Amino acid sequence: MDPLAHFLDGPRAARAFALSMHMSAPWGVSIRDGAALTILAVVHGRVRIDGTLLEGGDVALVRGPEPYRVTDAAATTPTIEIGPDQRCTTLEGRSVREEYRRGIRRWGNATDGETSLLVGTYERPDEAGRFVTRALPRLAVVRRDRADTTLVDLLGQETAHDDPAAQIVVDRLLDVLVVSTIRRWLSGPDRPPGSTWLTCDDALVVRALEYLHADPAAPWTVERLAQHVNTSRASLAARFRAGVGRPPMNYLTHWRLTLASDLLQDPGATVARVARSVGYQNAYAFSTAFRRELGVPPSEYRLRRPEFSAGLPVTLPRKAGSAV
């Protein structure tokens, strides 16, 4: 499974939180919800995210869990804070939830302010697709001329509906808008300068990635992977590192453990079953690899998962060519 597809199909114990936000200046909001990923689409007006100006039609992705500010174009000092579980208070702690509530999925200091935003928040890494979000910068902006305005319009229409079925549509539209925005950002001028699986344009390496994503539990070696893409072991190893930024087996370990950390959230899944599903012959080998990368065994990770909201590190401290 491709990581972007995993984003769409991964486990979701709780769906994304979505709303339309309507504001009249002056205003400023401090976001301290610890969310893994937030998407903001400017329907009309102008806003700043940590000082970066966005105008009508622009779409931004904010990777958490660090706090950030969303303000009017004048960068007004925030007076409102959004905390965990989307608690909305003044900076002094007074709840303004009812004061700012304009409907089931409408929020703001005005019914029809000069600024309107669509906001979607994925609170946990598994909801946002950890492997995807960790490859993003802190703030990724796609300008109006390259954004998917059709999806934004559809999402705006659905957030205006109060019927229960609308939430299902909003959830899926948010997922597709995030994936679309990532793709458009990657093909734009602000794409990251380094090598990652998201930016790899070497056709041979892309084929190798497809094999790893499609069957991560297979007993892959560099030699076997090279045979599948009709090249030499040395050539694949060199081109994979150049295109992805890490050796093939190092990448596979990262992908396997990313999948495993999501699967561990199922209370009915044993460590042994999760281990086998991602390619480890036994629970001991899996637990050893898991502890090496996250610092705790799988069983403890399952209990303490909220403490690991940042997910697996972007760069794994492994030696090139080491065993999976």
PDB file of C-alpha atoms in Angstrom:
ATOM      1  CA  MET A   1       0.000   0.000   0.000  1.00  0.00           C
ATOM      2  CA  ASP A   2       1.330   3.412  -0.958  1.00  0.00           C
ATOM      3  CA  PRO A   3       1.775   5.796   2.015  1.00  0.00           C
ATOM      4  CA  LEU A   4      -0.683   8.263   0.453  1.00  0.00           C
ATOM      5  CA  ALA A   5      -3.204   5.437   0.104  1.00  0.00           C
ATOM      6  CA  HIS A   6      -2.473   4.477   3.720  1.00  0.00           C
ATOM      7  CA  PHE A   7      -3.457   8.038   4.608  1.00  0.00           C
ATOM      8  CA  LEU A   8      -6.888   7.405   3.098  1.00  0.00           C
ATOM      9  CA  ASP A   9      -7.350   3.870   4.460  1.00  0.00           C
ATOM     10  CA  GLY A  10      -5.477   3.868   7.765  1.00  0.00           C
ATOM     11  CA  PRO A  11      -7.136   3.214  11.129  1.00  0.00           C
ATOM     12  CA  ARG A  12      -9.212   6.079  12.456  1.00  0.00           C
ATOM     13  CA  ALA A  13     -10.458   5.650  16.000  1.00  0.00           C
ATOM     14  CA  ALA A  14     -11.667   9.259  15.764  1.00  0.00           C
ATOM     15  CA  ARG A  15     -12.266  11.188  12.581  1.00  0.00           C
ATOM     16  CA  ALA A  16     -10.842  14.549  11.636  1.00  0.00           C
ATOM     17  CA  PHE A  17     -12.396  17.613  13.201  1.00  0.00           C
ATOM     18  CA  ALA A  18     -13.679  20.030  10.539  1.00  0.00           C
ATOM     19  CA  LEU A  19     -15.436  23.386  10.499  1.00  0.00           C
ATOM     20  CA  SER A  20     -15.841  26.642   8.626  1.00  0.00           C
ATOM     21  CA  MET A  21     -14.393  29.652  10.444  1.00  0.00           C
ATOM     22  CA  HIS A  22     -15.779  33.185  10.019  1.00  0.00           C
ATOM     23  CA  MET A  23     -13.885  36.132  11.454  1.00  0.00           C
ATOM     24  CA  SER A  24     -13.993  39.924  11.479  1.00  0.00           C
ATOM     25  CA  ALA A  25     -10.832  41.886  12.287  1.00  0.00           C
ATOM     26  CA  PRO A  26      -9.179  42.401  14.629  1.00  0.00           C
ATOM     27  CA  TRP A  27      -8.659  38.774  15.599  1.00  0.00           C
ATOM     28  CA  GLY A  28      -5.965  36.281  16.445  1.00  0.00           C
ATOM     29  CA  VAL A  29      -6.086  32.644  17.542  1.00  0.00           C
ATOM     30  CA  SER A  30      -3.340  30.667  19.255  1.00  0.00           C
ATOM     31  CA  ILE A  31      -3.552  26.995  18.265  1.00  0.00           C
ATOM     32  CA  ARG A  32      -2.250  24.697  20.991  1.00  0.00           C
ATOM     33  CA  ASP A  33      -4.245  21.558  20.314  1.00  0.00           C
ATOM     34  CA  GLY A  34      -1.202  19.346  19.692  1.00  0.00           C
ATOM     35  CA  ALA A  35      -2.759  18.046  16.470  1.00  0.00           C
ATOM     36  CA  ALA A  36      -0.655  16.044  14.031  1.00  0.00           C
ATOM     37  CA  LEU A  37      -1.828  17.894  10.936  1.00  0.00           C
ATOM     38  CA  THR A  38      -4.169  20.751  10.077  1.00  0.00           C
ATOM     39  CA  ILE A  39      -5.333  21.928   6.657  1.00  0.00           C
ATOM     40  CA  LEU A  40      -6.604  25.483   6.220  1.00  0.00           C
ATOM     41  CA  ALA A  41      -8.238  26.738   3.015  1.00  0.00           C
ATOM     42  CA  VAL A  42      -8.896  30.462   2.693  1.00  0.00           C
ATOM     43  CA  VAL A  43     -12.335  30.863   1.114  1.00  0.00           C
ATOM     44  CA  HIS A  44     -12.175  34.640   1.114  1.00  0.00           C
ATOM     45  CA  GLY A  45     -10.251  37.344   2.947  1.00  0.00           C
ATOM     46  CA  ARG A  46      -6.625  37.321   4.116  1.00  0.00           C
ATOM     47  CA  VAL A  47      -4.992  35.520   7.045  1.00  0.00           C
ATOM     48  CA  ARG A  48      -1.551  34.908   8.454  1.00  0.00           C
ATOM     49  CA  ILE A  49      -0.240  31.611   9.762  1.00  0.00           C
ATOM     50  CA  ASP A  50       2.761  32.325  11.972  1.00  0.00           C
ATOM     51  CA  GLY A  51       3.256  35.483   9.941  1.00  0.00           C
ATOM     52  CA  THR A  52       2.944  33.940   6.461  1.00  0.00           C
ATOM     53  CA  LEU A  53       0.225  35.726   4.485  1.00  0.00           C
ATOM     54  CA  LEU A  54      -2.460  33.660   2.758  1.00  0.00           C
ATOM     55  CA  GLU A  55      -5.145  35.094   0.501  1.00  0.00           C
ATOM     56  CA  GLY A  56      -8.442  33.828  -0.884  1.00  0.00           C
ATOM     57  CA  GLY A  57      -7.985  30.477  -2.632  1.00  0.00           C
ATOM     58  CA  ASP A  58      -4.708  29.575  -0.906  1.00  0.00           C
ATOM     59  CA  VAL A  59      -4.477  26.259   0.966  1.00  0.00           C
ATOM     60  CA  ALA A  60      -1.998  25.493   3.754  1.00  0.00           C
ATOM     61  CA  LEU A  61      -0.909  22.374   5.640  1.00  0.00           C
ATOM     62  CA  VAL A  62       0.430  22.837   9.168  1.00  0.00           C
ATOM     63  CA  ARG A  63       2.348  19.912  10.664  1.00  0.00           C
ATOM     64  CA  GLY A  64       2.107  19.589  14.435  1.00  0.00           C
ATOM     65  CA  PRO A  65       2.230  19.062  17.252  1.00  0.00           C
ATOM     66  CA  GLU A  66       3.919  22.418  17.988  1.00  0.00           C
ATOM     67  CA  PRO A  67       1.661  25.467  18.573  1.00  0.00           C
ATOM     68  CA  TYR A  68       1.099  28.117  15.902  1.00  0.00           C
ATOM     69  CA  ARG A  69      -0.907  31.276  15.318  1.00  0.00           C
ATOM     70  CA  VAL A  70      -3.684  32.069  12.871  1.00  0.00           C
ATOM     71  CA  THR A  71      -4.469  35.788  12.695  1.00  0.00           C
ATOM     72  CA  ASP A  72      -5.879  38.531  10.531  1.00  0.00           C
ATOM     73  CA  ALA A  73      -3.663  40.151   7.907  1.00  0.00           C
ATOM     74  CA  ALA A  74      -2.488  42.715  10.443  1.00  0.00           C
ATOM     75  CA  ALA A  75      -1.076  39.905  12.638  1.00  0.00           C
ATOM     76  CA  THR A  76      -3.199  40.883  15.640  1.00  0.00           C
ATOM     77  CA  THR A  77      -2.010  39.363  18.922  1.00  0.00           C
ATOM     78  CA  PRO A  78      -4.167  36.320  19.733  1.00  0.00           C
ATOM     79  CA  THR A  79      -6.887  36.664  22.345  1.00  0.00           C
ATOM     80  CA  ILE A  80      -8.359  33.183  21.825  1.00  0.00           C
ATOM     81  CA  GLU A  81      -6.688  29.821  22.389  1.00  0.00           C
ATOM     82  CA  ILE A  82      -7.627  26.430  20.939  1.00  0.00           C
ATOM     83  CA  GLY A  83      -6.424  23.646  23.207  1.00  0.00           C
ATOM     84  CA  PRO A  84      -6.547  19.843  23.185  1.00  0.00           C
ATOM     85  CA  ASP A  85      -9.906  18.325  22.191  1.00  0.00           C
ATOM     86  CA  GLN A  86     -10.636  21.638  20.459  1.00  0.00           C
ATOM     87  CA  ARG A  87     -11.332  23.463  23.720  1.00  0.00           C
ATOM     88  CA  CYS A  88     -11.870  27.138  22.919  1.00  0.00           C
ATOM     89  CA  THR A  89     -11.020  29.684  25.625  1.00  0.00           C
ATOM     90  CA  THR A  90      -9.702  33.178  26.169  1.00  0.00           C
ATOM     91  CA  LEU A  91      -6.034  33.384  27.156  1.00  0.00           C
ATOM     92  CA  GLU A  92      -7.271  33.681  30.741  1.00  0.00           C
ATOM     93  CA  GLY A  93      -9.074  30.354  30.455  1.00  0.00           C
ATOM     94  CA  ARG A  94     -12.703  31.486  30.062  1.00  0.00           C
ATOM     95  CA  SER A  95     -14.651  29.238  27.708  1.00  0.00           C
ATOM     96  CA  VAL A  96     -15.978  30.946  24.578  1.00  0.00           C
ATOM     97  CA  ARG A  97     -17.283  27.805  22.934  1.00  0.00           C
ATOM     98  CA  GLU A  98     -20.914  28.893  22.878  1.00  0.00           C
ATOM     99  CA  GLU A  99     -20.048  32.513  22.170  1.00  0.00           C
ATOM    100  CA  TYR A 100     -18.166  31.567  18.987  1.00  0.00           C
ATOM    101  CA  ARG A 101     -20.401  28.702  17.908  1.00  0.00           C
ATOM    102  CA  ARG A 102     -22.417  29.500  14.762  1.00  0.00           C
ATOM    103  CA  GLY A 103     -23.761  26.014  14.009  1.00  0.00           C
ATOM    104  CA  ILE A 104     -22.643  22.387  14.051  1.00  0.00           C
ATOM    105  CA  ARG A 105     -19.669  23.057  11.764  1.00  0.00           C
ATOM    106  CA  ARG A 106     -19.489  26.872  11.824  1.00  0.00           C
ATOM    107  CA  TRP A 107     -17.364  28.888  14.250  1.00  0.00           C
ATOM    108  CA  GLY A 108     -16.088  32.446  14.633  1.00  0.00           C
ATOM    109  CA  ASN A 109     -16.511  35.931  16.034  1.00  0.00           C
ATOM    110  CA  ALA A 110     -18.948  36.849  13.249  1.00  0.00           C
ATOM    111  CA  THR A 111     -21.787  35.183  11.391  1.00  0.00           C
ATOM    112  CA  ASP A 112     -20.449  36.471   8.089  1.00  0.00           C
ATOM    113  CA  GLY A 113     -17.012  37.995   8.607  1.00  0.00           C
ATOM    114  CA  GLU A 114     -14.765  39.436   5.922  1.00  0.00           C
ATOM    115  CA  THR A 115     -12.542  36.382   6.383  1.00  0.00           C
ATOM    116  CA  SER A 116     -13.724  32.809   5.907  1.00  0.00           C
ATOM    117  CA  LEU A 117     -11.621  29.652   6.332  1.00  0.00           C
ATOM    118  CA  LEU A 118     -12.200  25.934   6.060  1.00  0.00           C
ATOM    119  CA  VAL A 119     -10.254  24.092   8.758  1.00  0.00           C
ATOM    120  CA  GLY A 120      -9.654  20.367   9.072  1.00  0.00           C
ATOM    121  CA  THR A 121      -7.666  18.947  11.985  1.00  0.00           C
ATOM    122  CA  TYR A 122      -6.255  15.434  12.355  1.00  0.00           C
ATOM    123  CA  GLU A 123      -5.566  15.157  16.040  1.00  0.00           C
ATOM    124  CA  ARG A 124      -3.454  11.980  16.061  1.00  0.00           C
ATOM    125  CA  PRO A 125      -0.548  10.870  13.835  1.00  0.00           C
ATOM    126  CA  ASP A 126      -2.376   7.705  12.769  1.00  0.00           C
ATOM    127  CA  GLU A 127      -5.288   9.822  11.586  1.00  0.00           C
ATOM    128  CA  ALA A 128      -3.052  12.021   9.477  1.00  0.00           C
ATOM    129  CA  GLY A 129      -0.888   9.250   8.067  1.00  0.00           C
ATOM    130  CA  ARG A 130       2.344   9.478  10.042  1.00  0.00           C
ATOM    131  CA  PHE A 131       4.590   8.534   7.146  1.00  0.00           C
ATOM    132  CA  VAL A 132       3.104  11.332   5.051  1.00  0.00           C
ATOM    133  CA  THR A 133       3.099  14.096   7.630  1.00  0.00           C
ATOM    134  CA  ARG A 134       6.670  13.509   8.786  1.00  0.00           C
ATOM    135  CA  ALA A 135       7.854  14.165   5.243  1.00  0.00           C
ATOM    136  CA  LEU A 136       6.195  17.606   5.210  1.00  0.00           C
ATOM    137  CA  PRO A 137       7.716  20.880   6.399  1.00  0.00           C
ATOM    138  CA  ARG A 138       6.233  22.780   9.310  1.00  0.00           C
ATOM    139  CA  LEU A 139       4.110  24.884   6.906  1.00  0.00           C
ATOM    140  CA  ALA A 140       3.342  23.952   3.298  1.00  0.00           C
ATOM    141  CA  VAL A 141       1.391  26.494   1.239  1.00  0.00           C
ATOM    142  CA  VAL A 142      -0.250  25.943  -2.152  1.00  0.00           C
ATOM    143  CA  ARG A 143      -1.322  29.208  -3.764  1.00  0.00           C
ATOM    144  CA  ARG A 144      -4.683  29.742  -5.410  1.00  0.00           C
ATOM    145  CA  ASP A 145      -3.405  29.307  -8.980  1.00  0.00           C
ATOM    146  CA  ARG A 146      -2.303  25.752  -8.133  1.00  0.00           C
ATOM    147  CA  ALA A 147      -4.802  24.723  -5.427  1.00  0.00           C
ATOM    148  CA  ASP A 148      -7.760  22.399  -6.008  1.00  0.00           C
ATOM    149  CA  THR A 149     -10.524  24.988  -5.736  1.00  0.00           C
ATOM    150  CA  THR A 150     -13.197  22.471  -6.763  1.00  0.00           C
ATOM    151  CA  LEU A 151     -12.514  20.338  -3.696  1.00  0.00           C
ATOM    152  CA  VAL A 152     -12.443  23.425  -1.475  1.00  0.00           C
ATOM    153  CA  ASP A 153     -15.837  24.511  -2.838  1.00  0.00           C
ATOM    154  CA  LEU A 154     -17.315  21.048  -2.245  1.00  0.00           C
ATOM    155  CA  LEU A 155     -15.962  20.967   1.295  1.00  0.00           C
ATOM    156  CA  GLY A 156     -17.430  24.408   1.960  1.00  0.00           C
ATOM    157  CA  GLN A 157     -20.836  23.235   0.804  1.00  0.00           C
ATOM    158  CA  GLU A 158     -20.774  20.163   3.033  1.00  0.00           C
ATOM    159  CA  THR A 159     -19.689  22.028   6.178  1.00  0.00           C
ATOM    160  CA  ALA A 160     -22.786  24.189   5.727  1.00  0.00           C
ATOM    161  CA  HIS A 161     -25.020  21.121   6.104  1.00  0.00           C
ATOM    162  CA  ASP A 162     -26.139  20.100   9.596  1.00  0.00           C
ATOM    163  CA  ASP A 163     -27.403  16.601   8.805  1.00  0.00           C
ATOM    164  CA  PRO A 164     -25.461  13.615  10.255  1.00  0.00           C
ATOM    165  CA  ALA A 165     -24.570  12.233   6.818  1.00  0.00           C
ATOM    166  CA  ALA A 166     -22.627  15.398   6.021  1.00  0.00           C
ATOM    167  CA  GLN A 167     -19.861  14.359   8.433  1.00  0.00           C
ATOM    168  CA  ILE A 168     -19.102  11.260   6.354  1.00  0.00           C
ATOM    169  CA  VAL A 169     -18.741  13.371   3.225  1.00  0.00           C
ATOM    170  CA  VAL A 170     -16.662  16.005   5.050  1.00  0.00           C
ATOM    171  CA  ASP A 171     -14.276  13.316   6.331  1.00  0.00           C
ATOM    172  CA  ARG A 172     -13.593  11.925   2.875  1.00  0.00           C
ATOM    173  CA  LEU A 173     -13.344  15.320   1.198  1.00  0.00           C
ATOM    174  CA  LEU A 174     -10.809  16.388   3.811  1.00  0.00           C
ATOM    175  CA  ASP A 175      -8.697  13.302   3.152  1.00  0.00           C
ATOM    176  CA  VAL A 176      -8.743  13.861  -0.599  1.00  0.00           C
ATOM    177  CA  LEU A 177      -8.030  17.588  -0.228  1.00  0.00           C
ATOM    178  CA  VAL A 178      -4.983  16.841   1.952  1.00  0.00           C
ATOM    179  CA  VAL A 179      -3.588  14.328  -0.547  1.00  0.00           C
ATOM    180  CA  SER A 180      -4.303  16.684  -3.454  1.00  0.00           C
ATOM    181  CA  THR A 181      -2.619  19.571  -1.638  1.00  0.00           C
ATOM    182  CA  ILE A 182       0.468  17.463  -0.849  1.00  0.00           C
ATOM    183  CA  ARG A 183       0.777  16.448  -4.494  1.00  0.00           C
ATOM    184  CA  ARG A 184       0.412  20.014  -5.741  1.00  0.00           C
ATOM    185  CA  TRP A 185       2.904  21.300  -3.200  1.00  0.00           C
ATOM    186  CA  LEU A 186       5.417  18.647  -4.239  1.00  0.00           C
ATOM    187  CA  SER A 187       5.134  19.647  -7.896  1.00  0.00           C
ATOM    188  CA  GLY A 188       5.537  23.341  -7.110  1.00  0.00           C
ATOM    189  CA  PRO A 189       8.481  25.674  -6.591  1.00  0.00           C
ATOM    190  CA  ASP A 190       8.544  25.181  -2.814  1.00  0.00           C
ATOM    191  CA  ARG A 191       9.128  21.419  -2.885  1.00  0.00           C
ATOM    192  CA  PRO A 192      11.786  20.269  -0.405  1.00  0.00           C
ATOM    193  CA  PRO A 193      15.400  20.329  -1.612  1.00  0.00           C
ATOM    194  CA  GLY A 194      16.356  16.973  -0.094  1.00  0.00           C
ATOM    195  CA  SER A 195      15.571  13.458  -1.301  1.00  0.00           C
ATOM    196  CA  THR A 196      12.498  11.705   0.113  1.00  0.00           C
ATOM    197  CA  TRP A 197      10.083   9.045  -1.127  1.00  0.00           C
ATOM    198  CA  LEU A 198       7.605  11.873  -1.795  1.00  0.00           C
ATOM    199  CA  THR A 199       9.881  13.661  -4.248  1.00  0.00           C
ATOM    200  CA  CYS A 200      11.640  10.745  -5.931  1.00  0.00           C
ATOM    201  CA  ASP A 201      11.425  10.975  -9.728  1.00  0.00           C
ATOM    202  CA  ASP A 202      13.708   8.045 -10.623  1.00  0.00           C
ATOM    203  CA  ALA A 203      11.351   5.609 -12.398  1.00  0.00           C
ATOM    204  CA  LEU A 204      13.356   2.566 -11.332  1.00  0.00           C
ATOM    205  CA  VAL A 205      13.323   3.597  -7.675  1.00  0.00           C
ATOM    206  CA  VAL A 206       9.621   4.424  -7.872  1.00  0.00           C
ATOM    207  CA  ARG A 207       8.985   0.864  -9.056  1.00  0.00           C
ATOM    208  CA  ALA A 208      11.047  -0.471  -6.167  1.00  0.00           C
ATOM    209  CA  LEU A 209       9.007   1.655  -3.745  1.00  0.00           C
ATOM    210  CA  GLU A 210       5.800   0.278  -5.215  1.00  0.00           C
ATOM    211  CA  TYR A 211       6.966  -3.275  -4.475  1.00  0.00           C
ATOM    212  CA  LEU A 212       7.864  -2.397  -0.875  1.00  0.00           C
ATOM    213  CA  HIS A 213       4.599  -0.559  -0.300  1.00  0.00           C
ATOM    214  CA  ALA A 214       2.486  -3.297  -1.875  1.00  0.00           C
ATOM    215  CA  ASP A 215       3.989  -6.147   0.154  1.00  0.00           C
ATOM    216  CA  PRO A 216       5.982  -4.901   3.155  1.00  0.00           C
ATOM    217  CA  ALA A 217       5.794  -8.317   4.844  1.00  0.00           C
ATOM    218  CA  ALA A 218       7.698 -10.077   2.041  1.00  0.00           C
ATOM    219  CA  PRO A 219      11.257 -11.271   2.869  1.00  0.00           C
ATOM    220  CA  TRP A 220      12.876  -8.439   0.970  1.00  0.00           C
ATOM    221  CA  THR A 221      16.612  -8.069   0.475  1.00  0.00           C
ATOM    222  CA  VAL A 222      18.352  -5.532  -1.709  1.00  0.00           C
ATOM    223  CA  GLU A 223      19.240  -8.321  -4.117  1.00  0.00           C
ATOM    224  CA  ARG A 224      15.658  -9.588  -4.375  1.00  0.00           C
ATOM    225  CA  LEU A 225      14.316  -6.069  -4.847  1.00  0.00           C
ATOM    226  CA  ALA A 226      16.932  -5.422  -7.544  1.00  0.00           C
ATOM    227  CA  GLN A 227      15.801  -8.528  -9.392  1.00  0.00           C
ATOM    228  CA  HIS A 228      12.203  -7.291  -9.373  1.00  0.00           C
ATOM    229  CA  VAL A 229      13.199  -4.017 -11.030  1.00  0.00           C
ATOM    230  CA  ASN A 230      15.760  -5.622 -13.383  1.00  0.00           C
ATOM    231  CA  THR A 231      18.920  -3.960 -12.173  1.00  0.00           C
ATOM    232  CA  SER A 232      22.003  -4.824 -10.159  1.00  0.00           C
ATOM    233  CA  ARG A 233      22.125  -4.761  -6.383  1.00  0.00           C
ATOM    234  CA  ALA A 234      24.778  -2.039  -6.394  1.00  0.00           C
ATOM    235  CA  SER A 235      22.878   0.105  -8.884  1.00  0.00           C
ATOM    236  CA  LEU A 236      19.621  -0.129  -6.944  1.00  0.00           C
ATOM    237  CA  ALA A 237      21.314   0.648  -3.644  1.00  0.00           C
ATOM    238  CA  ALA A 238      22.998   3.749  -5.065  1.00  0.00           C
ATOM    239  CA  ARG A 239      19.956   5.027  -6.941  1.00  0.00           C
ATOM    240  CA  PHE A 240      17.600   4.319  -4.029  1.00  0.00           C
ATOM    241  CA  ARG A 241      19.768   6.274  -1.612  1.00  0.00           C
ATOM    242  CA  ALA A 242      20.049   9.147  -4.091  1.00  0.00           C
ATOM    243  CA  GLY A 243      16.312   9.229  -4.792  1.00  0.00           C
ATOM    244  CA  VAL A 244      14.890   8.530  -1.345  1.00  0.00           C
ATOM    245  CA  GLY A 245      17.642   9.688   0.978  1.00  0.00           C
ATOM    246  CA  ARG A 246      18.200   6.357   2.726  1.00  0.00           C
ATOM    247  CA  PRO A 247      19.103   2.722   1.855  1.00  0.00           C
ATOM    248  CA  PRO A 248      16.308   0.372   0.715  1.00  0.00           C
ATOM    249  CA  MET A 249      16.231  -1.836   3.808  1.00  0.00           C
ATOM    250  CA  ASN A 250      16.397   1.165   6.119  1.00  0.00           C
ATOM    251  CA  TYR A 251      13.396   2.614   4.307  1.00  0.00           C
ATOM    252  CA  LEU A 252      11.554  -0.714   4.550  1.00  0.00           C
ATOM    253  CA  THR A 253      12.122  -0.864   8.297  1.00  0.00           C
ATOM    254  CA  HIS A 254      10.690   2.630   8.667  1.00  0.00           C
ATOM    255  CA  TRP A 255       7.628   1.725   6.598  1.00  0.00           C
ATOM    256  CA  ARG A 256       7.062  -1.561   8.452  1.00  0.00           C
ATOM    257  CA  LEU A 257       7.229   0.058  11.872  1.00  0.00           C
ATOM    258  CA  THR A 258       4.983   2.900  10.744  1.00  0.00           C
ATOM    259  CA  LEU A 259       2.350   0.373   9.706  1.00  0.00           C
ATOM    260  CA  ALA A 260       2.904  -1.594  12.910  1.00  0.00           C
ATOM    261  CA  SER A 261       2.468   1.424  15.182  1.00  0.00           C
ATOM    262  CA  ASP A 262      -0.946   1.983  13.608  1.00  0.00           C
ATOM    263  CA  LEU A 263      -1.934  -1.695  13.819  1.00  0.00           C
ATOM    264  CA  LEU A 264      -1.036  -1.773  17.524  1.00  0.00           C
ATOM    265  CA  GLN A 265      -3.956   0.547  18.214  1.00  0.00           C
ATOM    266  CA  ASP A 266      -6.347  -2.323  17.602  1.00  0.00           C
ATOM    267  CA  PRO A 267      -6.865  -3.785  21.102  1.00  0.00           C
ATOM    268  CA  GLY A 268      -7.597  -7.182  19.569  1.00  0.00           C
ATOM    269  CA  ALA A 269      -4.283  -7.365  17.701  1.00  0.00           C
ATOM    270  CA  THR A 270      -1.551  -9.273  19.503  1.00  0.00           C
ATOM    271  CA  VAL A 271       2.070  -8.187  19.188  1.00  0.00           C
ATOM    272  CA  ALA A 272       2.850 -11.495  17.453  1.00  0.00           C
ATOM    273  CA  ARG A 273       0.111 -10.959  14.869  1.00  0.00           C
ATOM    274  CA  VAL A 274       1.224  -7.402  14.178  1.00  0.00           C
ATOM    275  CA  ALA A 275       4.811  -8.624  13.850  1.00  0.00           C
ATOM    276  CA  ARG A 276       3.877 -11.213  11.235  1.00  0.00           C
ATOM    277  CA  SER A 277       1.687  -8.784   9.303  1.00  0.00           C
ATOM    278  CA  VAL A 278       4.611  -6.410   8.726  1.00  0.00           C
ATOM    279  CA  GLY A 279       7.244  -9.012   7.929  1.00  0.00           C
ATOM    280  CA  TYR A 280       8.868 -10.118  11.188  1.00  0.00           C
ATOM    281  CA  GLN A 281       9.189 -13.862  11.804  1.00  0.00           C
ATOM    282  CA  ASN A 282       8.544 -13.606  15.509  1.00  0.00           C
ATOM    283  CA  ALA A 283       7.457 -11.160  18.182  1.00  0.00           C
ATOM    284  CA  TYR A 284      10.953 -11.008  19.698  1.00  0.00           C
ATOM    285  CA  ALA A 285      12.618  -9.724  16.520  1.00  0.00           C
ATOM    286  CA  PHE A 286       9.784  -7.244  15.999  1.00  0.00           C
ATOM    287  CA  SER A 287       9.923  -6.006  19.598  1.00  0.00           C
ATOM    288  CA  THR A 288      13.689  -5.545  19.366  1.00  0.00           C
ATOM    289  CA  ALA A 289      13.378  -3.439  16.194  1.00  0.00           C
ATOM    290  CA  PHE A 290      10.459  -1.485  17.625  1.00  0.00           C
ATOM    291  CA  ARG A 291      12.277  -0.716  20.869  1.00  0.00           C
ATOM    292  CA  ARG A 292      15.390   0.345  18.966  1.00  0.00           C
ATOM    293  CA  GLU A 293      13.468   2.930  16.955  1.00  0.00           C
ATOM    294  CA  LEU A 294      10.902   4.210  19.482  1.00  0.00           C
ATOM    295  CA  GLY A 295      12.667   3.475  22.748  1.00  0.00           C
ATOM    296  CA  VAL A 296       9.888   1.299  24.177  1.00  0.00           C
ATOM    297  CA  PRO A 297       8.550  -2.196  23.398  1.00  0.00           C
ATOM    298  CA  PRO A 298       5.301  -2.487  21.392  1.00  0.00           C
ATOM    299  CA  SER A 299       3.203  -3.374  24.442  1.00  0.00           C
ATOM    300  CA  GLU A 300       4.331  -0.243  26.274  1.00  0.00           C
ATOM    301  CA  TYR A 301       3.900   1.896  23.161  1.00  0.00           C
ATOM    302  CA  ARG A 302       0.282   0.772  22.983  1.00  0.00           C
ATOM    303  CA  LEU A 303      -0.310   2.039  26.529  1.00  0.00           C
ATOM    304  CA  ARG A 304       1.702   5.249  26.191  1.00  0.00           C
ATOM    305  CA  ARG A 305       0.889   6.122  22.558  1.00  0.00           C
ATOM    306  CA  PRO A 306      -0.267   9.730  23.243  1.00  0.00           C
ATOM    307  CA  GLU A 307       3.284  10.528  24.393  1.00  0.00           C
ATOM    308  CA  PHE A 308       4.605   9.603  20.930  1.00  0.00           C
ATOM    309  CA  SER A 309       2.497  12.059  18.917  1.00  0.00           C
ATOM    310  CA  ALA A 310       5.424  13.004  16.680  1.00  0.00           C
ATOM    311  CA  GLY A 311       5.659   9.420  15.414  1.00  0.00           C
ATOM    312  CA  LEU A 312       8.799   7.786  14.115  1.00  0.00           C
ATOM    313  CA  PRO A 313      11.767  10.079  13.445  1.00  0.00           C
ATOM    314  CA  VAL A 314      12.313  11.352   9.927  1.00  0.00           C
ATOM    315  CA  THR A 315      15.863   9.974   9.910  1.00  0.00           C
ATOM    316  CA  LEU A 316      16.377   6.626  11.521  1.00  0.00           C
ATOM    317  CA  PRO A 317      19.674   6.003  13.352  1.00  0.00           C
ATOM    318  CA  ARG A 318      20.488   2.868  11.366  1.00  0.00           C
ATOM    319  CA  LYS A 319      23.546   1.801   9.428  1.00  0.00           C
ATOM    320  CA  ALA A 320      23.203   1.435   5.700  1.00  0.00           C
ATOM    321  CA  GLY A 321      22.442  -2.116   4.659  1.00  0.00           C
ATOM    322  CA  SER A 322      21.630  -3.299   8.181  1.00  0.00           C
ATOM    323  CA  ALA A 323      19.163  -6.152   8.556  1.00  0.00           C
ATOM    324  CA  VAL A 324      15.476  -5.402   8.938  1.00  0.00           C
TER     325      VAL A 324
END
